[in-house]
Short mmCIF file of N, CA and C in Angstrom, two decimals:
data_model
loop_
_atom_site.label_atom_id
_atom_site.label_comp_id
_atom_site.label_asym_id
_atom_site.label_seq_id
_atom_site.Cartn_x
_atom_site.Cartn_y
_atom_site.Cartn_z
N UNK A 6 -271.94 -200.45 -28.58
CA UNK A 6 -270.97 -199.80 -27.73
C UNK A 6 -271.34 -198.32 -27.59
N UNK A 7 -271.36 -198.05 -26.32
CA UNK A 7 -271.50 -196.66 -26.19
C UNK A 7 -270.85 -195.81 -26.43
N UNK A 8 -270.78 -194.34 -26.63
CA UNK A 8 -269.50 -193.42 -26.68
C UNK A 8 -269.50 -192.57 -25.30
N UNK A 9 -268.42 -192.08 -25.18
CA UNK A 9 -268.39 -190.94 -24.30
C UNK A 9 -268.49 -189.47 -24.84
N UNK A 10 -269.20 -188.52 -24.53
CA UNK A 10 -269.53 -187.48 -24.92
C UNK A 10 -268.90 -186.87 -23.78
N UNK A 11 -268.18 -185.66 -23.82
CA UNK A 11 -267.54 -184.51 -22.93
C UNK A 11 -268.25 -183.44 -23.29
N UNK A 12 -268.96 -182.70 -22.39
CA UNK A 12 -269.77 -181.56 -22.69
C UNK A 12 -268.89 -180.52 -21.87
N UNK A 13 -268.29 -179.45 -22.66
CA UNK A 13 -267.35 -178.31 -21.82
C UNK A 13 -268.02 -177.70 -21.32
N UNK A 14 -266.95 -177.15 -19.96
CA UNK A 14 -268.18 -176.17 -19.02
C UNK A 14 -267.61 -175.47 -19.13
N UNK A 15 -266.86 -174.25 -19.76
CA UNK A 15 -266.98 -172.99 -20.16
C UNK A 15 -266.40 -172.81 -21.53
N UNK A 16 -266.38 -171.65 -22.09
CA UNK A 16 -266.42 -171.31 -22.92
C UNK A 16 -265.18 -170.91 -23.44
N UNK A 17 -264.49 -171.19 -24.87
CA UNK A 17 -262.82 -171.13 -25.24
C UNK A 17 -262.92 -169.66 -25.35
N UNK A 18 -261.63 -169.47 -25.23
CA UNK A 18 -261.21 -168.00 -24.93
C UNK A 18 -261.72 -166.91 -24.72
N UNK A 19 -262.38 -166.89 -23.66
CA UNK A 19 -263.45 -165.78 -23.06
C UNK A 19 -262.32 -164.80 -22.24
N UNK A 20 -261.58 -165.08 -21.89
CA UNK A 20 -260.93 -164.32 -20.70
C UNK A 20 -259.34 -163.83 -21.19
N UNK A 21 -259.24 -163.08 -21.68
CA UNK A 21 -257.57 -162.29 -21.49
C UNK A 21 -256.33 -162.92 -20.70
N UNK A 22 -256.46 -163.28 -19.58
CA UNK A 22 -255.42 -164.08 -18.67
C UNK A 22 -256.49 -165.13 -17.90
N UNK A 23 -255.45 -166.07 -18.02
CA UNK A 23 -255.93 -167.67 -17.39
C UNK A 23 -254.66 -167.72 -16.19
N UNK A 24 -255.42 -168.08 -15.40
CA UNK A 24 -254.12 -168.61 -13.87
C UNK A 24 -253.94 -169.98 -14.22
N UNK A 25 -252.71 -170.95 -13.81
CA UNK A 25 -252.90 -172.35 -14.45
C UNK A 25 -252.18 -172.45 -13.11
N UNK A 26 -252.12 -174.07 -12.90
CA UNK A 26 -251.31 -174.23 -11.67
C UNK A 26 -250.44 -175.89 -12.51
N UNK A 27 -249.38 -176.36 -11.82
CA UNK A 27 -248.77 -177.23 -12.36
C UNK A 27 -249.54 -178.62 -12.35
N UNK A 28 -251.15 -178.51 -11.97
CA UNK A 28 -251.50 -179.95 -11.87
C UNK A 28 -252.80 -179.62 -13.51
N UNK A 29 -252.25 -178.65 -14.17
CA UNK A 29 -253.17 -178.30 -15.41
C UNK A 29 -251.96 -178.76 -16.27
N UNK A 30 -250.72 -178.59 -16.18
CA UNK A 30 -249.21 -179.40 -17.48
C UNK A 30 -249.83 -180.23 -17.86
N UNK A 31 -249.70 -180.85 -19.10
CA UNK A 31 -248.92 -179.49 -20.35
C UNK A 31 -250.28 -179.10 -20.39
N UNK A 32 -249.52 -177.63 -20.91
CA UNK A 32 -250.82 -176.49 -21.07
C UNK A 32 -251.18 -176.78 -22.33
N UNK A 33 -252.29 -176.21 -22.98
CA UNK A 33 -252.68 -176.48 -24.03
C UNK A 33 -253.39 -175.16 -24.03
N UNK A 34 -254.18 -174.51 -25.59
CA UNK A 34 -255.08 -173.06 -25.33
C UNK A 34 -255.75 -174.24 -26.54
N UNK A 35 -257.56 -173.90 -26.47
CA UNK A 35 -257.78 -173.96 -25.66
C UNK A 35 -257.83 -175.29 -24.53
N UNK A 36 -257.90 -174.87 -22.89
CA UNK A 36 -258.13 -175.58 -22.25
C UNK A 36 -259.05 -177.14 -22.81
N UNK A 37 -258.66 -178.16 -22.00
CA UNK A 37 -259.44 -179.26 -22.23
C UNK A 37 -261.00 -178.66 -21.94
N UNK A 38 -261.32 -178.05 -20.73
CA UNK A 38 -262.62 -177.49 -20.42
C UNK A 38 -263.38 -176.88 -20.65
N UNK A 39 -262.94 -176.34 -21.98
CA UNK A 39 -263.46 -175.10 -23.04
C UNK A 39 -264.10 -175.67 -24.33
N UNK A 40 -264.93 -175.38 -24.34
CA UNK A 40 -265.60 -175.41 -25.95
C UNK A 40 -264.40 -175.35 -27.16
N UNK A 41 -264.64 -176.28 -27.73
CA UNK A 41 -263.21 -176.30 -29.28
C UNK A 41 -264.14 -175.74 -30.47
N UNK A 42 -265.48 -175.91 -30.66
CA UNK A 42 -266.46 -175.78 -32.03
C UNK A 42 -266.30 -174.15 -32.39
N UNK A 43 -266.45 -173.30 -31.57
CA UNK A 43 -265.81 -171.87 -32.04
C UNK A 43 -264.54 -171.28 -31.59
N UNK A 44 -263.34 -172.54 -31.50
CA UNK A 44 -262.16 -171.92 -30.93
C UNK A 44 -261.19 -172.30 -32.17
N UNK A 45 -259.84 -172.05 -32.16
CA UNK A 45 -258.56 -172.07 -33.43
C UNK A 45 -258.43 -173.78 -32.36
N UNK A 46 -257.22 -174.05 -32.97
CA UNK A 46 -257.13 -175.66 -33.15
C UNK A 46 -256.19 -175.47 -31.81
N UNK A 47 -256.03 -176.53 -31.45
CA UNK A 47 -255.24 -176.88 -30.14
C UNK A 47 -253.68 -176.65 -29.82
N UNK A 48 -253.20 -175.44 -28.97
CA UNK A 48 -251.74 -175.34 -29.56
C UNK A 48 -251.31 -175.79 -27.91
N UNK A 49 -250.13 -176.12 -28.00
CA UNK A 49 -249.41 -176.40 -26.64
C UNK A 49 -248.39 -175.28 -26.35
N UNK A 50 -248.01 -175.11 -24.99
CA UNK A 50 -247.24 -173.57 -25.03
C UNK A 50 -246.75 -174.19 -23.63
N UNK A 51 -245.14 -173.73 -23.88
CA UNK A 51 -244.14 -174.17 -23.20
C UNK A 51 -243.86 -173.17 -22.00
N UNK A 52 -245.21 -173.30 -20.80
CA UNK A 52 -245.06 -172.30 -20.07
C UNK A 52 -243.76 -172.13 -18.77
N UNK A 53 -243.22 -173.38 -18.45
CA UNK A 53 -241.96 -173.24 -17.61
C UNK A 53 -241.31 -173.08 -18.30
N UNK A 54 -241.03 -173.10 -19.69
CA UNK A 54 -239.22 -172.89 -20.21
C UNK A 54 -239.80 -170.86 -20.59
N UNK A 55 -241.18 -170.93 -20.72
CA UNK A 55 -241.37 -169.45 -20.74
C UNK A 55 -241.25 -168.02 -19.59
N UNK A 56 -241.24 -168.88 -18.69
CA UNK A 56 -240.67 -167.99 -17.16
C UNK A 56 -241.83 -168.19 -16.30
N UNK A 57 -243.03 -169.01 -16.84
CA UNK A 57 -244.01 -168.83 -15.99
C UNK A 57 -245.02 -167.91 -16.29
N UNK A 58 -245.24 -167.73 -17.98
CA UNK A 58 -246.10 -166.90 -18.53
C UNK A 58 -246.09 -167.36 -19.95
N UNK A 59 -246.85 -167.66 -20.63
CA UNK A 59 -247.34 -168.08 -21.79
C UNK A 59 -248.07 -167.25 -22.55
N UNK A 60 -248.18 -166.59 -23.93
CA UNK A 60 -249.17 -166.07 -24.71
C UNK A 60 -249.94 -166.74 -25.89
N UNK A 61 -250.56 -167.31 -26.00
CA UNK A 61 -251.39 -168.06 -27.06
C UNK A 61 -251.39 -166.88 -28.57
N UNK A 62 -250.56 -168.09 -29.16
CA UNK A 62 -250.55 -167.06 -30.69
C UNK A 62 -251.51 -166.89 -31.75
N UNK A 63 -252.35 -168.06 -31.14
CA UNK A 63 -253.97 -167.56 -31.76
C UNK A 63 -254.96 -166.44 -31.64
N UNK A 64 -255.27 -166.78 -30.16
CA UNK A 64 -256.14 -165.90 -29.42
C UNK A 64 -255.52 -164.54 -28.75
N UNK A 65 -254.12 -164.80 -28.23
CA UNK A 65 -253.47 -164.02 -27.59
C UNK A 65 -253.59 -163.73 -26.23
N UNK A 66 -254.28 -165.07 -25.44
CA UNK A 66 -254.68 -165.05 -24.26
C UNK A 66 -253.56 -165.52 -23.09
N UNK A 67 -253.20 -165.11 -22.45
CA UNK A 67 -252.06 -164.86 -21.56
C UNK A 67 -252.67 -165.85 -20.21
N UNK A 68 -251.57 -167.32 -20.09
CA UNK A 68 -251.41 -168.21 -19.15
C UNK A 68 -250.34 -167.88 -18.55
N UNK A 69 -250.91 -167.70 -17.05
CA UNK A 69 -249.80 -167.48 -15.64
C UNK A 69 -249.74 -168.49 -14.56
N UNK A 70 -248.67 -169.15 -14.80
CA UNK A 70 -248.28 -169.92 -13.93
C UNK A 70 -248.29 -169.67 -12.19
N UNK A 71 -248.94 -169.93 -11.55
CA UNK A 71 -248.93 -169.43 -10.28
C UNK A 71 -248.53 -170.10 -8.61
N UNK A 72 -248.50 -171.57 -9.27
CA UNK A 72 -247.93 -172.52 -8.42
C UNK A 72 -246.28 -173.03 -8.65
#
């Protein structure tokens, strides 16, 4: 049986603010698309009950809801 391998195409928490749009829910830091091997563990962050702005209490990287 084969496996599936996911190779991320960019890099976990490189950037200060992330734009997210509602077809990225539920948010997660980092992103599914990000490298996890040098990132903190997977947190979820409740960006509509947050006003439409999220801060990651790991990294401290700021998700803005924009849709």
């Amino acid at each position: 049986m084969a496996e599936s391998v996911h190779t991320a195409s960019s890099p976990a928490n490189a950037q200060l603010e992330y734009q997210v749009h509602r077809t990225d829910l539920p948010l997660c830091c980092p992103q599914p698309s990000m490298a996890l091997w040098n990132s903190h563990p997977r947190v979820y962050l409740a960006i509509e009950a947050d006003g439409g702005r999220s801060e990651c209490p790991y990294c401290s990287a700021v998700y803005v809801l924009v849709d």
